[in-house]
Short mmCIF file of C-alpha atoms in Angstrom, two decimals:
data_model
loop_
_atom_site.label_atom_id
_atom_site.label_comp_id
_atom_site.label_asym_id
_atom_site.label_seq_id
_atom_site.Cartn_x
_atom_site.Cartn_y
_atom_site.Cartn_z
CA UNK S 1 -0.08 -0.12 0.09
CA UNK S 2 1.39 3.32 -0.88
CA UNK S 3 2.31 5.86 1.95
CA UNK S 4 0.41 8.89 2.12
CA UNK S 5 2.70 11.03 4.24
CA UNK S 6 3.73 14.22 2.87
CA UNK S 7 7.07 15.51 3.88
CA UNK S 8 6.01 18.98 4.76
CA UNK S 9 7.51 22.23 5.26
CA UNK S 10 4.43 24.09 6.27
CA UNK S 11 3.78 27.68 6.50
CA UNK S 12 3.74 29.99 9.65
CA UNK S 13 1.73 33.29 10.64
CA UNK S 14 3.44 36.03 9.02
CA UNK S 15 3.81 39.60 10.84
CA UNK S 16 5.31 42.73 9.52
CA UNK S 17 7.01 44.64 12.37
CA UNK S 18 6.65 48.56 12.21
CA UNK S 19 10.39 49.07 12.16
CA UNK S 20 11.16 46.95 9.20
CA UNK S 21 8.00 48.02 7.35
CA UNK S 22 8.55 51.74 7.92
CA UNK S 23 12.35 51.76 7.23
CA UNK S 24 12.85 51.39 3.53
CA UNK S 25 16.64 50.37 3.99
CA UNK S 26 15.88 47.21 5.93
CA UNK S 27 15.06 44.02 4.22
CA UNK S 28 14.33 41.89 7.22
CA UNK S 29 14.54 41.82 10.97
CA UNK S 30 14.69 39.29 13.68
CA UNK S 31 14.83 39.88 17.45
CA UNK S 32 17.03 43.01 17.84
CA UNK S 33 18.90 42.28 14.40
CA UNK S 34 18.20 43.91 11.09
CA UNK S 35 19.32 42.68 7.58
CA UNK S 36 19.89 45.97 5.50
CA UNK S 37 18.82 46.26 1.90
CA UNK S 38 22.62 46.95 0.93
CA UNK S 39 23.83 43.95 2.71
CA UNK S 40 21.36 41.62 0.87
CA UNK S 41 21.79 43.28 -2.34
CA UNK S 42 25.65 42.72 -2.11
CA UNK S 43 24.80 38.99 -1.41
CA UNK S 44 22.62 38.54 -4.28
CA UNK S 45 24.31 40.86 -6.56
CA UNK S 46 27.62 38.91 -6.09
CA UNK S 47 26.18 35.61 -6.50
CA UNK S 48 25.23 33.65 -9.61
CA UNK S 49 21.45 33.35 -8.49
CA UNK S 50 18.93 35.04 -10.69
CA UNK S 51 18.21 38.64 -9.92
CA UNK S 52 14.84 38.06 -8.65
CA UNK S 53 12.55 39.15 -5.78
CA UNK S 54 11.70 35.48 -4.91
CA UNK S 55 15.46 34.61 -4.51
CA UNK S 56 16.02 37.75 -2.28
CA UNK S 57 13.16 36.65 -0.13
CA UNK S 58 14.51 33.12 0.18
CA UNK S 59 17.76 34.47 1.46
CA UNK S 60 15.96 36.86 3.74
CA UNK S 61 13.83 34.07 5.26
CA UNK S 62 17.14 31.94 5.81
CA UNK S 63 18.76 34.78 7.71
CA UNK S 64 15.55 35.48 9.68
CA UNK S 65 15.36 31.68 10.87
CA UNK S 66 19.10 31.66 11.67
CA UNK S 67 18.72 34.67 13.70
CA UNK S 68 15.63 33.37 15.67
CA UNK S 69 17.72 30.42 16.57
CA UNK S 70 20.22 32.71 18.18
CA UNK S 71 17.44 34.48 19.97
CA UNK S 72 16.05 31.36 21.51
CA UNK S 73 19.66 30.07 22.51
CA UNK S 74 20.31 33.33 24.24
CA UNK S 75 17.15 32.86 26.24
CA UNK S 76 17.95 29.32 26.89
CA UNK S 77 14.41 28.37 25.40
CA UNK S 78 14.62 24.86 24.05
CA UNK S 79 11.03 25.17 22.78
CA UNK S 80 10.15 21.82 24.64
CA UNK S 81 6.94 22.73 26.50
CA UNK S 82 4.21 20.50 25.09
CA UNK S 83 1.93 23.23 23.76
CA UNK S 84 4.83 24.63 21.67
CA UNK S 85 5.95 21.04 20.55
CA UNK S 86 2.20 20.19 19.53
CA UNK S 87 1.86 23.35 17.53
CA UNK S 88 5.12 22.90 15.78
CA UNK S 89 4.62 19.41 15.10
CA UNK S 90 0.97 19.58 13.84
CA UNK S 91 1.83 18.56 10.31
CA UNK S 92 3.65 15.34 11.50
CA UNK S 93 0.79 14.48 13.97
CA UNK S 94 -1.93 14.99 11.49
CA UNK S 95 -0.01 13.10 8.74
CA UNK S 96 0.14 9.99 10.87
CA UNK S 97 -3.59 10.44 11.75
CA UNK S 98 -4.69 10.72 8.13
CA UNK S 99 -2.35 7.73 7.29
CA UNK S 100 -4.30 5.66 9.89
CA UNK S 101 -7.50 6.66 8.51
CA UNK S 102 -6.38 5.65 5.02
CA UNK S 103 -5.02 2.20 6.02
CA UNK S 104 -8.55 1.53 7.22
CA UNK S 105 -10.58 3.17 4.34
CA UNK S 106 -8.50 1.58 1.75
CA UNK S 107 -8.59 -2.04 2.69
CA UNK S 108 -9.42 -4.14 -0.31
CA UNK S 109 -8.49 -1.53 -2.81
CA UNK S 110 -5.68 -3.52 -4.33
CA UNK S 111 -8.27 -6.39 -5.05
CA UNK S 112 -10.69 -4.19 -7.16
CA UNK S 113 -10.29 -5.26 -10.62
CA UNK S 114 -11.78 -3.10 -13.27
CA UNK S 115 -11.12 -5.60 -15.95
CA UNK S 116 -8.92 -8.52 -17.16
CA UNK S 117 -5.30 -7.66 -17.25
CA UNK S 118 -4.88 -8.53 -20.84
CA UNK S 119 -7.63 -6.09 -21.84
CA UNK S 120 -6.24 -3.52 -19.69
CA UNK S 121 -2.99 -3.68 -21.24
CA UNK S 122 -4.59 -3.70 -24.86
CA UNK S 123 -6.48 -0.41 -23.99
CA UNK S 124 -3.05 1.16 -23.07
CA UNK S 125 -3.31 1.42 -19.14
CA UNK S 126 0.47 0.65 -19.22
CA UNK S 127 2.71 0.62 -22.49
CA UNK S 128 5.60 -1.72 -23.45
CA UNK S 129 7.81 -1.38 -26.63
CA UNK S 130 11.14 -2.01 -28.25
CA UNK S 131 12.75 0.62 -30.50
CA UNK S 132 15.67 1.18 -32.68
CA UNK S 133 16.74 4.75 -32.79
CA UNK S 134 18.38 6.62 -35.69
CA UNK S 135 19.73 9.70 -33.70
CA UNK S 136 19.68 13.07 -35.09
CA UNK S 137 21.61 16.04 -33.30
CA UNK S 138 19.95 19.25 -32.38
CA UNK S 139 22.16 21.24 -34.90
CA UNK S 140 21.77 18.91 -37.53
CA UNK S 141 21.49 20.12 -41.04
CA UNK S 142 18.32 19.44 -43.31
CA UNK S 143 20.64 17.14 -45.36
CA UNK S 144 21.69 15.06 -42.30
CA UNK S 145 17.96 14.95 -41.10
CA UNK S 146 16.82 13.53 -44.41
CA UNK S 147 19.80 11.04 -44.22
CA UNK S 148 18.91 9.92 -40.85
CA UNK S 149 15.07 9.54 -41.83
CA UNK S 150 16.11 7.52 -44.88
CA UNK S 151 18.26 5.13 -42.63
CA UNK S 152 15.34 4.77 -40.48
CA UNK S 153 13.08 3.81 -43.25
CA UNK S 154 15.70 1.20 -44.43
CA UNK S 155 15.72 -0.30 -41.13
CA UNK S 156 11.71 -0.47 -40.80
CA UNK S 157 11.76 -2.03 -44.27
CA UNK S 158 14.07 -4.84 -42.95
CA UNK S 159 12.31 -5.33 -39.57
CA UNK S 160 10.03 -8.17 -38.62
CA UNK S 161 8.78 -9.21 -35.26
CA UNK S 162 10.98 -12.21 -35.45
CA UNK S 163 14.41 -10.35 -36.33
CA UNK S 164 13.70 -6.97 -34.27
CA UNK S 165 15.66 -8.02 -31.10
CA UNK S 166 18.69 -8.56 -33.19
CA UNK S 167 18.23 -5.70 -35.37
CA UNK S 168 18.29 -3.43 -32.43
CA UNK S 169 22.05 -3.47 -32.60
CA UNK S 170 21.77 -0.88 -35.27
CA UNK S 171 20.27 1.39 -32.67
CA UNK S 172 22.00 4.65 -31.81
CA UNK S 173 20.80 4.30 -28.11
CA UNK S 174 23.59 3.17 -25.78
CA UNK S 175 23.06 -0.33 -24.64
CA UNK S 176 20.15 -0.91 -27.06
CA UNK S 177 21.84 -3.97 -28.75
CA UNK S 178 22.35 -5.77 -25.45
CA UNK S 179 18.59 -5.15 -24.47
CA UNK S 180 17.37 -5.97 -27.89
CA UNK S 181 15.85 -2.29 -27.94
CA UNK S 182 13.72 -3.12 -24.83
CA UNK S 183 12.14 -0.05 -22.95
CA UNK S 184 10.29 -2.31 -20.46
CA UNK S 185 6.87 -1.36 -19.16
CA UNK S 186 6.21 2.33 -18.79
CA UNK S 187 3.02 4.44 -17.96
CA UNK S 188 1.50 7.32 -20.05
CA UNK S 189 3.47 10.60 -19.61
CA UNK S 190 6.69 8.77 -19.06
CA UNK S 191 8.03 9.19 -22.62
CA UNK S 192 8.03 12.33 -24.76
CA UNK S 193 4.48 12.91 -26.31
CA UNK S 194 5.51 12.15 -29.88
CA UNK S 195 6.81 8.84 -28.89
CA UNK S 196 3.88 7.76 -26.66
CA UNK S 197 1.53 8.81 -29.60
CA UNK S 198 3.33 6.74 -31.97
CA UNK S 199 3.19 3.63 -29.41
CA UNK S 200 -0.52 4.08 -28.90
CA UNK S 201 -1.06 4.21 -32.69
CA UNK S 202 0.44 0.53 -32.90
CA UNK S 203 -1.57 -2.41 -32.14
CA UNK S 204 0.28 -4.87 -29.64
CA UNK S 205 2.60 -7.40 -31.47
CA UNK S 206 3.03 -5.17 -34.53
CA UNK S 207 5.71 -2.75 -35.77
CA UNK S 208 4.59 0.74 -36.61
CA UNK S 209 5.77 3.27 -39.26
CA UNK S 210 8.98 5.52 -38.59
CA UNK S 211 8.06 7.78 -35.71
CA UNK S 212 9.96 11.25 -35.42
CA UNK S 213 10.89 12.76 -31.98
CA UNK S 214 13.37 15.40 -30.85
CA UNK S 215 15.94 12.58 -30.30
CA UNK S 216 15.72 11.50 -34.09
CA UNK S 217 13.80 8.56 -35.94
CA UNK S 218 12.52 5.59 -34.22
CA UNK S 219 11.34 2.04 -35.42
CA UNK S 220 9.05 0.85 -32.89
CA UNK S 221 7.75 -2.67 -32.03
CA UNK S 222 4.85 -2.64 -29.35
CA UNK S 223 5.37 -5.72 -27.21
CA UNK S 224 2.43 -8.13 -27.23
CA UNK S 225 0.84 -8.82 -23.82
CA UNK S 226 2.40 -12.21 -23.68
CA UNK S 227 5.75 -10.83 -23.45
CA UNK S 228 4.83 -8.58 -20.60
CA UNK S 229 2.10 -10.42 -18.68
CA UNK S 230 4.47 -11.12 -15.69
CA UNK S 231 5.49 -7.51 -15.48
CA UNK S 232 1.94 -6.18 -15.86
CA UNK S 233 0.31 -8.05 -13.23
CA UNK S 234 2.00 -6.00 -10.31
CA UNK S 235 1.37 -2.88 -12.06
CA UNK S 236 -2.17 -3.61 -12.60
CA UNK S 237 -2.69 -4.20 -8.94
CA UNK S 238 -0.80 -0.94 -8.22
CA UNK S 239 -3.24 0.85 -10.70
CA UNK S 240 -6.11 -0.78 -8.89
CA UNK S 241 -5.36 1.11 -5.80
CA UNK S 242 -4.82 4.30 -7.66
CA UNK S 243 -8.11 3.91 -9.79
CA UNK S 244 -10.05 3.17 -6.41
CA UNK S 245 -8.43 6.02 -4.61
CA UNK S 246 -9.12 8.38 -7.51
CA UNK S 247 -12.99 7.29 -7.41
CA UNK S 248 -13.00 7.68 -3.83
CA UNK S 249 -11.58 11.05 -3.83
CA UNK S 250 -13.97 12.08 -6.65
CA UNK S 251 -16.92 10.94 -4.72
CA UNK S 252 -15.61 13.04 -1.57
CA UNK S 253 -15.44 16.23 -3.93
CA UNK S 254 -18.84 15.68 -5.46
CA UNK S 255 -20.63 14.99 -2.26
CA UNK S 256 -19.31 18.08 -0.84
CA UNK S 257 -20.28 20.34 -3.73
CA UNK S 258 -16.75 21.82 -4.36
CA UNK S 259 -16.70 25.12 -6.39
CA UNK S 260 -13.79 27.39 -7.17
CA UNK S 261 -14.13 31.10 -6.92
CA UNK S 262 -13.52 33.39 -9.87
CA UNK S 263 -9.93 34.10 -10.21
CA UNK S 264 -8.76 31.05 -8.10
CA UNK S 265 -5.98 30.26 -10.43
CA UNK S 266 -4.67 33.91 -10.41
CA UNK S 267 -4.81 34.04 -6.73
CA UNK S 268 -3.22 30.64 -6.40
CA UNK S 269 -0.23 31.85 -8.18
CA UNK S 270 0.05 34.99 -6.31
CA UNK S 271 0.01 33.00 -3.04
CA UNK S 272 2.68 30.45 -4.55
CA UNK S 273 4.90 33.70 -5.05
CA UNK S 274 4.77 34.56 -1.40
CA UNK S 275 3.17 32.12 0.87
CA UNK S 276 4.00 33.98 4.01
CA UNK S 277 2.39 37.11 2.74
CA UNK S 278 -1.06 35.38 2.83
CA UNK S 279 -0.65 33.88 6.15
CA UNK S 280 -3.77 35.96 7.46
CA UNK S 281 -5.75 36.20 4.13
CA UNK S 282 -9.36 34.81 4.57
CA UNK S 283 -10.26 35.31 0.99
CA UNK S 284 -11.84 32.25 -0.41
CA UNK S 285 -10.40 30.23 -3.21
CA UNK S 286 -12.93 27.52 -3.09
CA UNK S 287 -16.09 26.57 -1.24
CA UNK S 288 -17.75 23.31 -0.02
CA UNK S 289 -20.56 22.17 1.98
CA UNK S 290 -19.10 22.12 5.27
CA UNK S 291 -16.63 25.27 4.87
CA UNK S 292 -14.09 26.82 2.57
CA UNK S 293 -10.41 26.86 1.44
CA UNK S 294 -9.01 30.33 2.37
CA UNK S 295 -6.02 31.89 1.00
CA UNK S 296 -4.16 31.39 4.21
CA UNK S 297 -5.25 27.65 4.28
CA UNK S 298 -4.03 27.26 0.68
CA UNK S 299 -0.76 28.99 1.40
CA UNK S 300 -0.11 26.34 4.22
CA UNK S 301 -0.61 23.58 1.81
CA UNK S 302 1.70 25.19 -0.91
CA UNK S 303 4.47 25.66 1.76
CA UNK S 304 3.92 22.10 2.98
CA UNK S 305 6.07 20.95 0.22
CA UNK S 306 9.73 20.60 0.71
CA UNK S 307 11.85 23.16 -1.30
CA UNK S 308 13.22 20.48 -3.69
CA UNK S 309 9.81 19.59 -4.84
CA UNK S 310 9.72 23.18 -6.65
CA UNK S 311 6.22 23.37 -6.16
CA UNK S 312 6.10 27.10 -5.92
CA UNK S 313 7.80 27.77 -9.22
CA UNK S 314 5.95 25.04 -10.82
CA UNK S 315 2.56 26.64 -9.94
CA UNK S 316 3.91 29.85 -11.10
CA UNK S 317 4.67 28.34 -14.52
CA UNK S 318 1.70 26.17 -14.81
CA UNK S 319 -1.29 26.90 -16.80
CA UNK S 320 -4.66 28.11 -15.00
CA UNK S 321 -6.23 24.90 -15.81
CA UNK S 322 -3.48 22.81 -14.05
CA UNK S 323 -3.20 25.27 -11.25
CA UNK S 324 -7.28 24.82 -10.77
CA UNK S 325 -6.73 21.12 -10.44
CA UNK S 326 -4.12 21.66 -7.68
CA UNK S 327 -6.40 23.92 -5.89
CA UNK S 328 -9.31 21.24 -6.12
CA UNK S 329 -6.86 18.65 -4.92
CA UNK S 330 -5.96 20.71 -1.93
CA UNK S 331 -9.77 20.94 -1.14
CA UNK S 332 -10.04 17.19 -1.32
CA UNK S 333 -7.10 17.03 1.22
CA UNK S 334 -9.06 19.21 3.65
CA UNK S 335 -12.05 17.11 3.07
CA UNK S 336 -10.17 13.90 3.76
CA UNK S 337 -8.71 15.59 7.04
CA UNK S 338 -12.40 16.12 8.20
CA UNK S 339 -13.01 12.52 7.82
CA UNK S 340 -9.90 11.46 9.76
CA UNK S 341 -11.11 13.87 12.47
CA UNK S 342 -14.65 12.33 12.46
CA UNK S 343 -13.01 8.82 12.53
CA UNK S 344 -11.12 10.06 15.73
CA UNK S 345 -7.74 8.80 14.23
CA UNK S 346 -5.15 9.66 17.07
CA UNK S 347 -1.48 8.85 17.90
CA UNK S 348 -0.65 6.54 20.61
CA UNK S 349 1.69 7.50 23.45
CA UNK S 350 5.03 6.00 21.69
CA UNK S 351 4.20 7.89 18.42
CA UNK S 352 4.08 11.11 20.28
CA UNK S 353 6.85 10.37 22.39
CA UNK S 354 9.08 9.77 19.34
CA UNK S 355 8.10 13.03 17.55
CA UNK S 356 8.80 14.92 20.64
CA UNK S 357 12.38 13.28 21.04
CA UNK S 358 13.11 14.11 17.41
CA UNK S 359 12.16 17.60 17.73
CA UNK S 360 14.04 18.12 20.78
CA UNK S 361 17.18 16.52 19.04
CA UNK S 362 16.44 18.95 16.13
CA UNK S 363 16.61 22.03 18.45
CA UNK S 364 19.93 21.14 20.15
CA UNK S 365 21.60 19.86 16.62
CA UNK S 366 20.58 23.38 15.02
CA UNK S 367 22.05 25.29 18.06
CA UNK S 368 25.47 23.24 17.77
CA UNK S 369 25.40 23.51 13.79
CA UNK S 370 25.23 27.46 14.44
CA UNK S 371 27.57 27.60 17.24
CA UNK S 372 25.10 29.06 19.83
CA UNK S 373 24.38 26.56 22.33
CA UNK S 374 23.22 28.07 25.35
CA UNK S 375 26.08 26.62 27.57
CA UNK S 376 28.66 28.16 25.44
CA UNK S 377 26.78 31.53 25.15
CA UNK S 378 26.80 31.49 29.06
CA UNK S 379 30.37 30.68 29.37
CA UNK S 380 31.18 33.58 26.83
CA UNK S 381 29.04 35.98 28.77
CA UNK S 382 30.74 35.45 31.98
CA UNK S 383 33.44 37.93 30.88
CA UNK S 384 30.55 40.59 30.74
CA UNK S 385 29.22 40.05 27.36
CA UNK S 386 25.48 40.03 26.51
CA UNK S 387 24.29 36.60 25.63
CA UNK S 388 21.70 38.03 22.94
CA UNK S 389 24.52 40.10 21.36
CA UNK S 390 26.89 37.08 21.47
CA UNK S 391 24.64 34.94 19.75
CA UNK S 392 23.54 37.46 17.13
CA UNK S 393 27.18 38.12 16.20
CA UNK S 394 27.81 34.39 15.98
CA UNK S 395 24.93 33.95 13.74
CA UNK S 396 26.09 36.89 11.64
CA UNK S 397 29.51 35.37 11.39
CA UNK S 398 28.23 31.98 10.31
CA UNK S 399 25.85 33.67 7.78
CA UNK S 400 28.99 35.52 6.09
CA UNK S 401 30.89 32.29 5.91
CA UNK S 402 27.95 30.61 4.38
CA UNK S 403 27.82 33.11 1.68
CA UNK S 404 31.51 32.67 0.70
CA UNK S 405 30.94 28.93 0.76
CA UNK S 406 33.28 28.41 3.76
CA UNK S 407 30.99 26.29 5.87
CA UNK S 408 28.33 23.89 5.15
CA UNK S 409 24.64 24.91 4.80
CA UNK S 410 22.66 24.38 7.88
CA UNK S 411 18.77 23.73 7.49
CA UNK S 412 16.47 24.73 10.20
CA UNK S 413 13.93 22.09 10.12
CA UNK S 414 10.47 23.20 9.56
CA UNK S 415 9.18 22.40 13.16
CA UNK S 416 11.79 24.27 14.62
CA UNK S 417 11.31 27.29 12.28
CA UNK S 418 7.63 27.22 12.89
CA UNK S 419 8.11 27.28 16.87
CA UNK S 420 10.45 30.03 16.38
CA UNK S 421 8.43 32.01 14.33
CA UNK S 422 5.45 31.67 16.49
CA UNK S 423 7.49 32.60 19.68
CA UNK S 424 9.64 35.68 18.60
CA UNK S 425 9.31 38.79 16.62
CA UNK S 426 10.54 38.93 12.97
CA UNK S 427 9.67 40.64 9.67
CA UNK S 428 10.28 40.75 6.11
CA UNK S 429 10.01 44.01 4.26
CA UNK S 430 8.46 43.66 0.83
CA UNK S 431 9.30 46.95 -0.33
CA UNK S 432 12.69 46.56 0.91
CA UNK S 433 13.05 43.44 -1.30
CA UNK S 434 12.10 45.48 -4.27
CA UNK S 435 15.06 47.98 -3.58
CA UNK S 436 17.33 44.77 -3.08
CA UNK S 437 16.78 43.64 -6.71
CA UNK S 438 17.29 46.98 -8.09
CA UNK S 439 20.85 47.52 -6.11
CA UNK S 440 21.73 44.13 -6.91
CA UNK S 441 21.74 44.69 -10.67
CA UNK S 442 24.07 47.44 -10.13
CA UNK S 443 26.26 45.22 -7.91
CA UNK S 444 26.16 42.33 -10.36
CA UNK S 445 27.12 44.73 -13.33
CA UNK S 446 30.53 45.61 -11.52
CA UNK S 447 30.95 42.40 -9.60
CA UNK S 448 34.68 41.23 -9.95
CA UNK S 449 33.54 37.92 -8.35
CA UNK S 450 31.80 36.60 -11.47
CA UNK S 451 34.69 37.69 -13.76
CA UNK S 452 36.96 35.73 -11.51
CA UNK S 453 34.68 32.60 -11.72
CA UNK S 454 33.76 32.29 -8.04
CA UNK S 455 30.78 30.33 -7.20
CA UNK S 456 27.26 31.22 -6.07
CA UNK S 457 26.61 32.03 -2.54
CA UNK S 458 25.91 28.82 -0.42
CA UNK S 459 22.16 29.91 0.34
CA UNK S 460 19.37 28.10 -1.10
CA UNK S 461 17.36 30.06 -3.65
CA UNK S 462 14.28 29.10 -6.00
CA UNK S 463 14.86 28.98 -9.65
CA UNK S 464 15.79 26.60 -12.41
CA UNK S 465 13.44 24.86 -14.72
CA UNK S 466 10.55 23.31 -12.86
CA UNK S 467 9.72 19.62 -13.13
CA UNK S 468 6.11 18.34 -14.03
CA UNK S 469 3.96 19.65 -11.26
CA UNK S 470 3.04 16.54 -8.88
CA UNK S 471 -0.49 16.58 -7.44
CA UNK S 472 -0.48 16.51 -3.52
CA UNK S 473 -1.41 13.23 -1.95
CA UNK S 474 -4.35 12.87 0.47
CA UNK S 475 -2.58 14.14 3.59
CA UNK S 476 -2.94 16.86 6.31
CA UNK S 477 -2.13 20.12 7.71
CA UNK S 478 -3.75 22.08 10.27
CA UNK S 479 -4.00 25.85 10.39
#
């Protein structure tokens, strides 16, 4: 049975402090410390990261988290009282509760069969093929393309179902000869669209006409069911679960009368750009019989994905139709959470104790990694120093070294960051970030670091080509 746990990095309440908001030269503040626009512009400008506001915000948020770690350490606050830990661990707690609910409701899903395996394979529920590739380089001339197509046509004329495996030795794909051109079993969407379209147009057990893709020209033999029956059986069983799950969730949505509000996709993209900025926005993205999905709730769900999922840039670049599907899936997740609540799915003492222990270890590990353990701060303060100032100075020193790639990156785990941001004052100045980007452009233009080939700063920043956007699994968050 698949796991429904989502590794989460959930959103927190966002409050803009008056000092940072009124001072256009401050990009962010945490405790008594401030991150100036000039400093952040220098960091961004001398890096190789894109000169974008989202990148500036990412760096500012990292700085805030580090400084708040120092604030807690200086106060000797381990964040380990039960109320704080329960709030910090809401995602972990609810994930376990929902998984327990799903373990019960999904019993027997893998045994549901929508039809005979062979018929399902013939209908394209999963695909299997062998192919012979005549490669065409991206910068190939028209004459080279014509020659490649002619070569592929010649192979096609020679190919039969009997000799196809041996003929695969002529393929330009590395290792194709040893595999007989076999691509194994694959699902829809796993191959480039042109190739998949060609496979679907061929009857199992037959060889199709030459197929053109961005890789070149392919001669394709769609494997008959007999060749893949053993491999298809477990895939079909997994698909049974997926089909049953999809049917179940569709029924949950329809029975609750889910409706998206006008402009939901536009607002969803705005939220994806800055989830923290919508932490208190009660505007509706969708409604259903027992409630509504607010902007702040959606922000929590968006932030519930780990950074490497690239969910925020993917939402920004996705068409509105896909963004709307994502919003609907978030509503489904909310509805499933309500069902888990009704089913009274709870954690036992051992599960809670384990979560608490991991949280406490995460706090102490983060202190140690940033060199602000309370005991060390106390020892340093014996000479007359102030623990808060000592902690802040050590954080600044670490941050400077991080920017220069002189120390490894330290992640502040979400539960720890959530607890810190709930407990201590911080702010991020949106107008200040605009100034950061403008100043960074000047810095970038005159930066000697890029000319010398220095690397980018060691801080994480959004960017890069987004992967296909995943839909969230039925999981849980709590506002």
